[in-house]
Amino acid sequence: MLMVLCGGTVAILLGRLYYNSGGNSKWMATLTQCGGAPLLVIPLLLTPATLEDERHSPATSRMAAIYAGIGVLIAFDNLMYSYALLYLPVSTFSLVAATQLAFNAVTSRLINAQRFTALIANSVVVLTFSAALLGVGSSSDETSSNVPRGKYPVGFVLTVAASAVFALILSLFELTFEKVIKVHTARWVLRMQMHTNLAASAVIVLGLFASGEWRTIPGEMAAFKNGRARYVLTLVGTAVSWQAAAVGTVRLIAKVSSLFANVTGTLALPLVPVFAVALFGDKMTGIKAVAMLMALWGFLSYVYQHYLDGRRAATGKGKEGAECRVCAARTARDSVSLA
């Protein structure tokens, strides 16, 4: 959970820092979101295989198709996020991105058979109104420094679209663990994250060369604020942060659900705008503050729903255990009477 919170917050802030310091390659910014996948080889090699890993081994061709399909979705989702982060102040971007929780409620219901309760419905409505409120109050944000003028509507739409695709990706991860892999070990979490991100990286590298942006990288590095070393460190830090957040997210999907993983990621929601105001001079307007409070309200609805589900599950286990003890006592009495 800590990996999701810290990784996601730091990655978004470093992504905005890349643009603010002179970076302009959308494909390079996209690559940092999944290009750190090779780093996962180290924890994968250090994680011992369990009996479950050896017993469950899906067909290689089937897993390759899953890796490729999800990888392509991740690549295009990351590209939309990169453009959105360029066109929106980071505080607004993080709040609009919270709509992924609402989309995830829908995809979890349709794909993963997640229950859709009144509290979840309340969260969906509140988060939707929160994003809409930011859309209405766009004029004040368009005057923020380092944000292209007139691009706010495009950034807003791209963020919402990317959030919807991200919700779909999370549900597909959960479906793969439940229906194909059928185990939830650390090694399979690392494999899923590494292979899907490698596939996404391949698509993004092709886009980088096809677009011709690779020719601008040396000049961009030379013109980057405070030099080439900071350029490299910013990209490397962003890549590592995204991988930490992604591994934590996939782990939560495997252990609990895609919905819970998304809820955990939303915990970082209040952090990003606060840091953005302090680091990048984003304006904390009244509309943005209300939108943040509404987003927190939506998040707390999810948390309370999971609290109720946990209590219900604990009560069910308690009753089941009590019934089992009663049955055991009856069996013992019957055995004594027969003797």
mmCIF file of C-alpha atoms in Angstrom:
data_model
loop_
_atom_site.group_PDB
_atom_site.id
_atom_site.type_symbol
_atom_site.label_atom_id
_atom_site.label_comp_id
_atom_site.label_asym_id
_atom_site.label_seq_id
_atom_site.Cartn_x
_atom_site.Cartn_y
_atom_site.Cartn_z
ATOM 1 C CA MET A 1 0.000 0.000 0.000
ATOM 2 C CA LEU A 2 2.874 2.363 0.852
ATOM 3 C CA MET A 3 4.411 1.692 -2.579
ATOM 4 C CA VAL A 4 1.171 2.749 -4.278
ATOM 5 C CA LEU A 5 0.820 5.950 -2.261
ATOM 6 C CA CYS A 6 4.432 7.160 -2.367
ATOM 7 C CA GLY A 7 5.187 5.905 -5.874
ATOM 8 C CA GLY A 8 2.117 7.467 -7.460
ATOM 9 C CA THR A 9 2.542 10.836 -5.749
ATOM 10 C CA VAL A 10 6.255 11.156 -6.562
ATOM 11 C CA ALA A 11 5.767 9.965 -10.165
ATOM 12 C CA ILE A 12 3.093 12.571 -10.960
ATOM 13 C CA LEU A 13 5.138 15.383 -9.410
ATOM 14 C CA LEU A 14 8.309 14.354 -11.280
ATOM 15 C CA GLY A 15 6.303 14.076 -14.505
ATOM 16 C CA ARG A 16 5.191 17.690 -14.131
ATOM 17 C CA LEU A 17 8.742 18.702 -13.187
ATOM 18 C CA TYR A 18 9.961 17.230 -16.484
ATOM 19 C CA TYR A 19 7.673 19.564 -18.455
ATOM 20 C CA ASN A 20 8.328 22.565 -16.213
ATOM 21 C CA SER A 21 12.106 22.198 -16.593
ATOM 22 C CA GLY A 22 12.078 22.234 -20.390
ATOM 23 C CA GLY A 23 11.100 18.686 -21.335
ATOM 24 C CA ASN A 24 8.662 18.517 -24.225
ATOM 25 C CA SER A 25 8.739 14.956 -25.607
ATOM 26 C CA LYS A 26 5.389 13.338 -24.956
ATOM 27 C CA TRP A 27 6.721 9.938 -26.068
ATOM 28 C CA MET A 28 9.672 10.167 -23.662
ATOM 29 C CA ALA A 29 7.341 11.124 -20.815
ATOM 30 C CA THR A 30 5.168 8.156 -21.776
ATOM 31 C CA LEU A 31 8.140 5.794 -21.816
ATOM 32 C CA THR A 32 9.051 6.681 -18.231
ATOM 33 C CA GLN A 33 5.693 5.309 -17.072
ATOM 34 C CA CYS A 34 6.583 1.751 -18.072
ATOM 35 C CA GLY A 35 10.230 1.856 -19.190
ATOM 36 C CA GLY A 36 11.469 0.854 -15.735
ATOM 37 C CA ALA A 37 10.119 -2.680 -16.205
ATOM 38 C CA PRO A 38 13.580 -4.288 -16.665
ATOM 39 C CA LEU A 39 14.374 -3.260 -13.081
ATOM 40 C CA LEU A 40 11.826 -5.844 -11.919
ATOM 41 C CA VAL A 41 14.199 -8.629 -12.988
ATOM 42 C CA ILE A 42 16.130 -8.065 -9.741
ATOM 43 C CA PRO A 43 13.240 -8.681 -7.281
ATOM 44 C CA LEU A 44 11.972 -11.481 -9.544
ATOM 45 C CA LEU A 45 15.296 -13.319 -9.279
ATOM 46 C CA LEU A 46 15.443 -12.712 -5.526
ATOM 47 C CA THR A 47 11.895 -13.994 -4.925
ATOM 48 C CA PRO A 48 11.923 -17.782 -4.341
ATOM 49 C CA ALA A 49 9.445 -19.937 -6.246
ATOM 50 C CA THR A 50 6.669 -21.551 -4.206
ATOM 51 C CA LEU A 51 4.771 -24.799 -4.723
ATOM 52 C CA GLU A 52 1.867 -22.786 -6.139
ATOM 53 C CA ASP A 53 4.184 -21.272 -8.768
ATOM 54 C CA GLU A 54 5.271 -24.749 -9.855
ATOM 55 C CA ARG A 55 1.776 -26.261 -9.894
ATOM 56 C CA HIS A 56 0.142 -23.517 -11.957
ATOM 57 C CA SER A 57 1.744 -22.721 -15.269
ATOM 58 C CA PRO A 58 -0.662 -21.364 -17.933
ATOM 59 C CA ALA A 59 0.146 -21.951 -21.603
ATOM 60 C CA THR A 60 2.943 -19.681 -22.801
ATOM 61 C CA SER A 61 1.067 -18.684 -25.956
ATOM 62 C CA ARG A 62 -1.986 -17.689 -23.926
ATOM 63 C CA MET A 63 0.021 -15.588 -21.496
ATOM 64 C CA ALA A 64 1.961 -13.971 -24.373
ATOM 65 C CA ALA A 65 -1.321 -12.859 -25.948
ATOM 66 C CA ILE A 66 -2.480 -11.434 -22.605
ATOM 67 C CA TYR A 67 0.819 -9.601 -22.075
ATOM 68 C CA ALA A 68 0.659 -8.115 -25.568
ATOM 69 C CA GLY A 69 -3.007 -7.082 -25.355
ATOM 70 C CA ILE A 70 -2.761 -5.433 -21.942
ATOM 71 C CA GLY A 71 0.610 -3.936 -22.917
ATOM 72 C CA VAL A 72 -0.885 -2.126 -25.915
ATOM 73 C CA LEU A 73 -3.662 -0.727 -23.702
ATOM 74 C CA ILE A 74 -1.077 0.450 -21.158
ATOM 75 C CA ALA A 75 0.954 2.169 -23.893
ATOM 76 C CA PHE A 76 -1.973 4.210 -25.228
ATOM 77 C CA ASP A 77 -3.244 4.923 -21.710
ATOM 78 C CA ASN A 78 0.172 6.255 -20.681
ATOM 79 C CA LEU A 79 0.346 8.412 -23.819
ATOM 80 C CA MET A 80 -3.000 10.025 -22.985
ATOM 81 C CA TYR A 81 -1.817 10.685 -19.440
ATOM 82 C CA SER A 82 1.395 12.287 -20.749
ATOM 83 C CA TYR A 83 -0.513 14.732 -22.951
ATOM 84 C CA ALA A 84 -2.981 15.431 -20.143
ATOM 85 C CA LEU A 85 -0.212 16.189 -17.657
ATOM 86 C CA LEU A 86 1.276 18.672 -20.148
ATOM 87 C CA TYR A 87 -2.057 20.438 -20.727
ATOM 88 C CA LEU A 88 -3.273 20.602 -17.096
ATOM 89 C CA PRO A 89 -1.839 21.917 -13.824
ATOM 90 C CA VAL A 90 -0.768 18.900 -11.790
ATOM 91 C CA SER A 91 -3.272 19.655 -9.008
ATOM 92 C CA THR A 92 -6.175 19.675 -11.478
ATOM 93 C CA PHE A 93 -4.805 16.598 -13.256
ATOM 94 C CA SER A 94 -4.730 14.565 -10.043
ATOM 95 C CA LEU A 95 -8.288 15.521 -9.109
ATOM 96 C CA VAL A 96 -9.746 14.759 -12.556
ATOM 97 C CA ALA A 97 -7.835 11.467 -12.606
ATOM 98 C CA ALA A 98 -9.866 10.438 -9.550
ATOM 99 C CA THR A 99 -12.697 9.608 -11.969
ATOM 100 C CA GLN A 100 -10.842 6.332 -12.600
ATOM 101 C CA LEU A 101 -12.427 5.142 -9.359
ATOM 102 C CA ALA A 102 -15.899 5.693 -10.791
ATOM 103 C CA PHE A 103 -14.985 3.954 -14.049
ATOM 104 C CA ASN A 104 -13.445 1.088 -12.087
ATOM 105 C CA ALA A 105 -16.735 0.580 -10.264
ATOM 106 C CA VAL A 106 -18.400 -0.002 -13.639
ATOM 107 C CA THR A 107 -15.686 -2.258 -15.097
ATOM 108 C CA SER A 108 -15.467 -4.252 -11.845
ATOM 109 C CA ARG A 109 -19.204 -4.835 -12.007
ATOM 110 C CA LEU A 110 -19.227 -5.848 -15.677
ATOM 111 C CA ILE A 111 -15.971 -7.844 -15.785
ATOM 112 C CA ASN A 112 -15.281 -8.985 -12.209
ATOM 113 C CA ALA A 113 -18.865 -9.301 -10.880
ATOM 114 C CA GLN A 114 -18.207 -6.758 -8.136
ATOM 115 C CA ARG A 115 -21.240 -5.835 -6.039
ATOM 116 C CA PHE A 116 -22.569 -2.323 -6.803
ATOM 117 C CA THR A 117 -23.928 -0.980 -3.514
ATOM 118 C CA ALA A 118 -25.536 2.320 -2.585
ATOM 119 C CA LEU A 119 -22.252 3.560 -1.099
ATOM 120 C CA ILE A 120 -20.345 2.768 -4.290
ATOM 121 C CA ALA A 121 -23.058 4.476 -6.342
ATOM 122 C CA ASN A 122 -22.744 7.512 -4.085
ATOM 123 C CA SER A 123 -18.992 7.560 -4.658
ATOM 124 C CA VAL A 124 -19.435 7.349 -8.434
ATOM 125 C CA VAL A 125 -21.850 10.290 -8.458
ATOM 126 C CA VAL A 126 -19.738 12.454 -6.156
ATOM 127 C CA LEU A 127 -16.514 11.820 -8.069
ATOM 128 C CA THR A 128 -18.257 12.567 -11.354
ATOM 129 C CA PHE A 129 -19.549 15.901 -10.043
ATOM 130 C CA SER A 130 -16.094 16.645 -8.629
ATOM 131 C CA ALA A 131 -14.508 16.265 -12.072
ATOM 132 C CA ALA A 132 -17.332 18.222 -13.729
ATOM 133 C CA LEU A 133 -16.813 21.057 -11.250
ATOM 134 C CA LEU A 134 -13.169 21.286 -12.288
ATOM 135 C CA GLY A 135 -14.230 21.363 -15.919
ATOM 136 C CA VAL A 136 -16.518 24.324 -15.262
ATOM 137 C CA GLY A 137 -13.818 26.160 -13.308
ATOM 138 C CA SER A 138 -11.169 25.839 -15.996
ATOM 139 C CA SER A 139 -10.549 29.511 -16.656
ATOM 140 C CA SER A 140 -8.536 30.147 -13.503
ATOM 141 C CA ASP A 141 -6.247 27.196 -14.193
ATOM 142 C CA GLU A 142 -5.501 28.236 -17.751
ATOM 143 C CA THR A 143 -3.543 31.167 -16.370
ATOM 144 C CA SER A 144 -1.186 28.851 -14.458
ATOM 145 C CA SER A 145 2.463 29.032 -15.441
ATOM 146 C CA ASN A 146 3.965 26.387 -17.731
ATOM 147 C CA VAL A 147 0.524 25.218 -18.921
ATOM 148 C CA PRO A 148 -0.279 25.817 -22.632
ATOM 149 C CA ARG A 149 -3.167 28.249 -23.047
ATOM 150 C CA GLY A 150 -6.337 26.954 -24.648
ATOM 151 C CA LYS A 151 -5.393 23.310 -24.029
ATOM 152 C CA TYR A 152 -7.398 22.844 -20.823
ATOM 153 C CA PRO A 153 -10.454 21.179 -22.489
ATOM 154 C CA VAL A 154 -8.197 18.756 -24.389
ATOM 155 C CA GLY A 155 -6.291 17.910 -21.215
ATOM 156 C CA PHE A 156 -9.530 17.431 -19.311
ATOM 157 C CA VAL A 157 -10.977 15.027 -21.911
ATOM 158 C CA LEU A 158 -7.704 13.104 -22.210
ATOM 159 C CA THR A 159 -7.488 12.665 -18.430
ATOM 160 C CA VAL A 160 -11.041 11.329 -18.235
ATOM 161 C CA ALA A 161 -10.449 8.984 -21.204
ATOM 162 C CA ALA A 162 -7.161 7.748 -19.738
ATOM 163 C CA SER A 163 -8.877 7.161 -16.396
ATOM 164 C CA ALA A 164 -11.515 5.005 -18.088
ATOM 165 C CA VAL A 165 -8.867 2.929 -19.888
ATOM 166 C CA PHE A 166 -6.857 2.578 -16.676
ATOM 167 C CA ALA A 167 -9.939 1.231 -14.887
ATOM 168 C CA LEU A 168 -10.380 -1.313 -17.687
ATOM 169 C CA ILE A 169 -6.715 -2.364 -17.374
ATOM 170 C CA LEU A 170 -7.068 -2.962 -13.632
ATOM 171 C CA SER A 171 -10.142 -5.137 -14.155
ATOM 172 C CA LEU A 172 -8.355 -7.121 -16.872
ATOM 173 C CA PHE A 173 -5.464 -7.734 -14.476
ATOM 174 C CA GLU A 174 -7.883 -9.077 -11.875
ATOM 175 C CA LEU A 175 -9.642 -11.245 -14.477
ATOM 176 C CA THR A 176 -6.291 -12.712 -15.561
ATOM 177 C CA PHE A 177 -5.350 -13.647 -11.992
ATOM 178 C CA GLU A 178 -8.757 -15.192 -11.317
ATOM 179 C CA LYS A 179 -9.408 -17.060 -14.569
ATOM 180 C CA VAL A 180 -5.995 -17.767 -16.128
ATOM 181 C CA ILE A 181 -3.158 -17.704 -13.600
ATOM 182 C CA LYS A 182 -5.295 -18.812 -10.628
ATOM 183 C CA VAL A 183 -2.556 -18.093 -8.083
ATOM 184 C CA HIS A 184 -1.668 -14.849 -6.336
ATOM 185 C CA THR A 185 2.033 -15.207 -5.530
ATOM 186 C CA ALA A 186 4.665 -12.472 -5.532
ATOM 187 C CA ARG A 187 6.460 -14.021 -8.519
ATOM 188 C CA TRP A 188 3.330 -13.909 -10.685
ATOM 189 C CA VAL A 189 2.676 -10.312 -9.627
ATOM 190 C CA LEU A 190 6.183 -9.361 -10.784
ATOM 191 C CA ARG A 191 5.824 -11.381 -14.003
ATOM 192 C CA MET A 192 2.533 -9.736 -14.926
ATOM 193 C CA GLN A 193 3.857 -6.256 -14.232
ATOM 194 C CA MET A 194 7.183 -6.793 -16.003
ATOM 195 C CA HIS A 195 5.913 -8.487 -19.170
ATOM 196 C CA THR A 196 2.935 -6.178 -19.751
ATOM 197 C CA ASN A 197 5.169 -3.133 -19.250
ATOM 198 C CA LEU A 198 7.833 -4.527 -21.572
ATOM 199 C CA ALA A 199 5.155 -4.934 -24.248
ATOM 200 C CA ALA A 200 3.960 -1.376 -23.608
ATOM 201 C CA SER A 201 7.546 -0.079 -23.774
ATOM 202 C CA ALA A 202 8.047 -1.732 -27.169
ATOM 203 C CA VAL A 203 4.945 0.045 -28.533
ATOM 204 C CA ILE A 204 6.084 3.392 -27.099
ATOM 205 C CA VAL A 205 9.624 3.062 -28.496
ATOM 206 C CA LEU A 206 8.106 2.421 -31.930
ATOM 207 C CA GLY A 207 5.990 5.559 -31.499
ATOM 208 C CA LEU A 208 9.030 7.559 -30.392
ATOM 209 C CA PHE A 209 10.945 6.687 -33.573
ATOM 210 C CA ALA A 210 7.919 6.840 -35.893
ATOM 211 C CA SER A 211 7.027 10.350 -34.672
ATOM 212 C CA GLY A 212 10.575 11.600 -35.133
ATOM 213 C CA GLU A 213 10.722 12.913 -31.550
ATOM 214 C CA TRP A 214 13.893 10.903 -30.926
ATOM 215 C CA ARG A 215 15.788 13.532 -32.952
ATOM 216 C CA THR A 216 14.860 16.240 -30.441
ATOM 217 C CA ILE A 217 16.114 14.344 -27.358
ATOM 218 C CA PRO A 218 19.781 15.562 -27.473
ATOM 219 C CA GLY A 219 18.697 19.202 -27.815
ATOM 220 C CA GLU A 220 16.068 18.787 -25.111
ATOM 221 C CA MET A 221 18.674 17.303 -22.782
ATOM 222 C CA ALA A 222 21.104 20.166 -23.447
ATOM 223 C CA ALA A 223 18.441 22.829 -22.834
ATOM 224 C CA PHE A 224 17.007 21.162 -19.727
ATOM 225 C CA LYS A 225 17.022 23.323 -16.623
ATOM 226 C CA ASN A 226 20.151 22.713 -14.484
ATOM 227 C CA GLY A 227 21.749 20.429 -17.071
ATOM 228 C CA ARG A 228 21.880 16.929 -18.469
ATOM 229 C CA ALA A 229 22.388 15.184 -15.117
ATOM 230 C CA ARG A 230 19.093 16.532 -13.775
ATOM 231 C CA TYR A 231 17.375 15.517 -17.028
ATOM 232 C CA VAL A 232 18.512 11.921 -16.601
ATOM 233 C CA LEU A 233 17.767 11.844 -12.875
ATOM 234 C CA THR A 234 14.259 13.218 -13.453
ATOM 235 C CA LEU A 235 13.457 10.538 -16.026
ATOM 236 C CA VAL A 236 15.017 7.729 -13.976
ATOM 237 C CA GLY A 237 13.233 8.857 -10.805
ATOM 238 C CA THR A 238 9.922 9.015 -12.657
ATOM 239 C CA ALA A 239 10.420 5.524 -14.108
ATOM 240 C CA VAL A 240 11.334 3.988 -10.736
ATOM 241 C CA SER A 241 8.403 5.715 -8.989
ATOM 242 C CA TRP A 242 5.901 4.495 -11.584
ATOM 243 C CA GLN A 243 7.175 0.917 -11.289
ATOM 244 C CA ALA A 244 6.929 1.004 -7.490
ATOM 245 C CA ALA A 245 3.343 2.254 -7.694
ATOM 246 C CA ALA A 246 2.428 -0.268 -10.401
ATOM 247 C CA VAL A 247 3.882 -3.279 -8.579
ATOM 248 C CA GLY A 248 2.022 -2.276 -5.424
ATOM 249 C CA THR A 249 -1.188 -1.880 -7.433
ATOM 250 C CA VAL A 250 -0.886 -5.296 -9.112
ATOM 251 C CA ARG A 251 -0.098 -6.878 -5.742
ATOM 252 C CA LEU A 252 -3.296 -5.421 -4.264
ATOM 253 C CA ILE A 253 -5.274 -6.606 -7.300
ATOM 254 C CA ALA A 254 -3.937 -10.143 -6.841
ATOM 255 C CA LYS A 255 -4.566 -10.191 -3.102
ATOM 256 C CA VAL A 256 -7.863 -8.296 -2.902
ATOM 257 C CA SER A 257 -9.434 -6.749 -6.028
ATOM 258 C CA SER A 258 -8.914 -4.117 -8.700
ATOM 259 C CA LEU A 259 -11.450 -1.919 -6.926
ATOM 260 C CA PHE A 260 -9.509 -2.017 -3.663
ATOM 261 C CA ALA A 261 -6.252 -1.292 -5.508
ATOM 262 C CA ASN A 262 -7.850 1.764 -7.103
ATOM 263 C CA VAL A 263 -9.214 2.942 -3.768
ATOM 264 C CA THR A 264 -5.729 2.710 -2.269
ATOM 265 C CA GLY A 265 -4.285 4.727 -5.143
ATOM 266 C CA THR A 266 -6.893 7.403 -4.539
ATOM 267 C CA LEU A 267 -5.508 7.887 -1.035
ATOM 268 C CA ALA A 268 -2.787 9.960 -2.698
ATOM 269 C CA LEU A 269 -5.424 12.345 -4.040
ATOM 270 C CA PRO A 270 -5.125 15.016 -1.324
ATOM 271 C CA LEU A 271 -1.323 14.845 -1.358
ATOM 272 C CA VAL A 272 -0.611 15.766 -4.986
ATOM 273 C CA PRO A 273 -2.490 19.113 -5.101
ATOM 274 C CA VAL A 274 -0.888 20.216 -1.823
ATOM 275 C CA PHE A 275 2.620 19.442 -3.096
ATOM 276 C CA ALA A 276 1.755 21.008 -6.471
ATOM 277 C CA VAL A 277 0.812 24.303 -4.824
ATOM 278 C CA ALA A 278 4.067 24.294 -2.842
ATOM 279 C CA LEU A 279 6.410 23.155 -5.627
ATOM 280 C CA PHE A 280 4.914 24.468 -8.872
ATOM 281 C CA GLY A 281 2.867 27.486 -7.786
ATOM 282 C CA ASP A 282 -0.486 25.972 -8.835
ATOM 283 C CA LYS A 283 -3.458 28.008 -7.643
ATOM 284 C CA MET A 284 -5.614 26.450 -4.931
ATOM 285 C CA THR A 285 -8.892 28.101 -5.927
ATOM 286 C CA GLY A 286 -12.173 27.753 -4.085
ATOM 287 C CA ILE A 287 -13.595 25.542 -6.835
ATOM 288 C CA LYS A 288 -10.557 23.256 -6.631
ATOM 289 C CA ALA A 289 -10.835 23.033 -2.828
ATOM 290 C CA VAL A 290 -14.520 22.060 -3.079
ATOM 291 C CA ALA A 291 -13.682 19.505 -5.757
ATOM 292 C CA MET A 292 -11.011 18.026 -3.477
ATOM 293 C CA LEU A 293 -13.471 17.727 -0.604
ATOM 294 C CA MET A 294 -16.018 16.055 -2.875
ATOM 295 C CA ALA A 295 -13.358 13.626 -4.104
ATOM 296 C CA LEU A 296 -12.469 12.809 -0.494
ATOM 297 C CA TRP A 297 -16.149 12.244 0.225
ATOM 298 C CA GLY A 298 -16.303 9.793 -2.669
ATOM 299 C CA PHE A 299 -13.173 8.034 -1.452
ATOM 300 C CA LEU A 300 -14.526 7.697 2.093
ATOM 301 C CA SER A 301 -17.684 6.108 0.696
ATOM 302 C CA TYR A 302 -15.517 3.393 -0.833
ATOM 303 C CA VAL A 303 -13.569 2.945 2.397
ATOM 304 C CA TYR A 304 -16.748 2.588 4.435
ATOM 305 C CA GLN A 305 -18.135 0.055 1.972
ATOM 306 C CA HIS A 306 -14.994 -2.079 2.331
ATOM 307 C CA TYR A 307 -15.258 -1.729 6.109
ATOM 308 C CA LEU A 308 -18.817 -3.073 6.002
ATOM 309 C CA ASP A 309 -17.764 -5.903 3.673
ATOM 310 C CA GLY A 310 -14.940 -6.822 6.046
ATOM 311 C CA ARG A 311 -17.256 -6.890 9.050
ATOM 312 C CA ARG A 312 -19.777 -8.972 7.114
ATOM 313 C CA ALA A 313 -17.106 -11.443 6.091
ATOM 314 C CA ALA A 314 -15.763 -11.666 9.646
ATOM 315 C CA THR A 315 -19.274 -12.244 11.003
ATOM 316 C CA GLY A 316 -19.873 -14.962 8.413
ATOM 317 C CA LYS A 317 -16.657 -16.737 9.366
ATOM 318 C CA GLY A 318 -17.543 -16.476 13.027
ATOM 319 C CA LYS A 319 -20.944 -18.056 12.463
ATOM 320 C CA GLU A 320 -19.408 -20.748 10.284
ATOM 321 C CA GLY A 321 -16.820 -21.494 12.953
ATOM 322 C CA ALA A 322 -19.518 -21.631 15.644
ATOM 323 C CA GLU A 323 -21.586 -24.023 13.547
ATOM 324 C CA CYS A 324 -18.533 -26.211 12.995
ATOM 325 C CA ARG A 325 -17.871 -26.353 16.763
ATOM 326 C CA VAL A 326 -21.508 -27.315 17.387
ATOM 327 C CA CYS A 327 -21.278 -30.055 14.771
ATOM 328 C CA ALA A 328 -18.055 -31.325 16.332
ATOM 329 C CA ALA A 329 -19.643 -31.420 19.775
ATOM 330 C CA ARG A 330 -22.657 -33.307 18.414
ATOM 331 C CA THR A 331 -20.397 -35.787 16.676
ATOM 332 C CA ALA A 332 -18.444 -36.359 19.890
ATOM 333 C CA ARG A 333 -21.674 -36.944 21.867
ATOM 334 C CA ASP A 334 -22.948 -39.339 19.233
ATOM 335 C CA SER A 335 -19.690 -41.277 19.346
ATOM 336 C CA VAL A 336 -19.882 -41.554 23.155
ATOM 337 C CA SER A 337 -23.505 -42.723 23.046
ATOM 338 C CA LEU A 338 -22.726 -45.339 20.405
ATOM 339 C CA ALA A 339 -19.822 -46.619 22.475
#
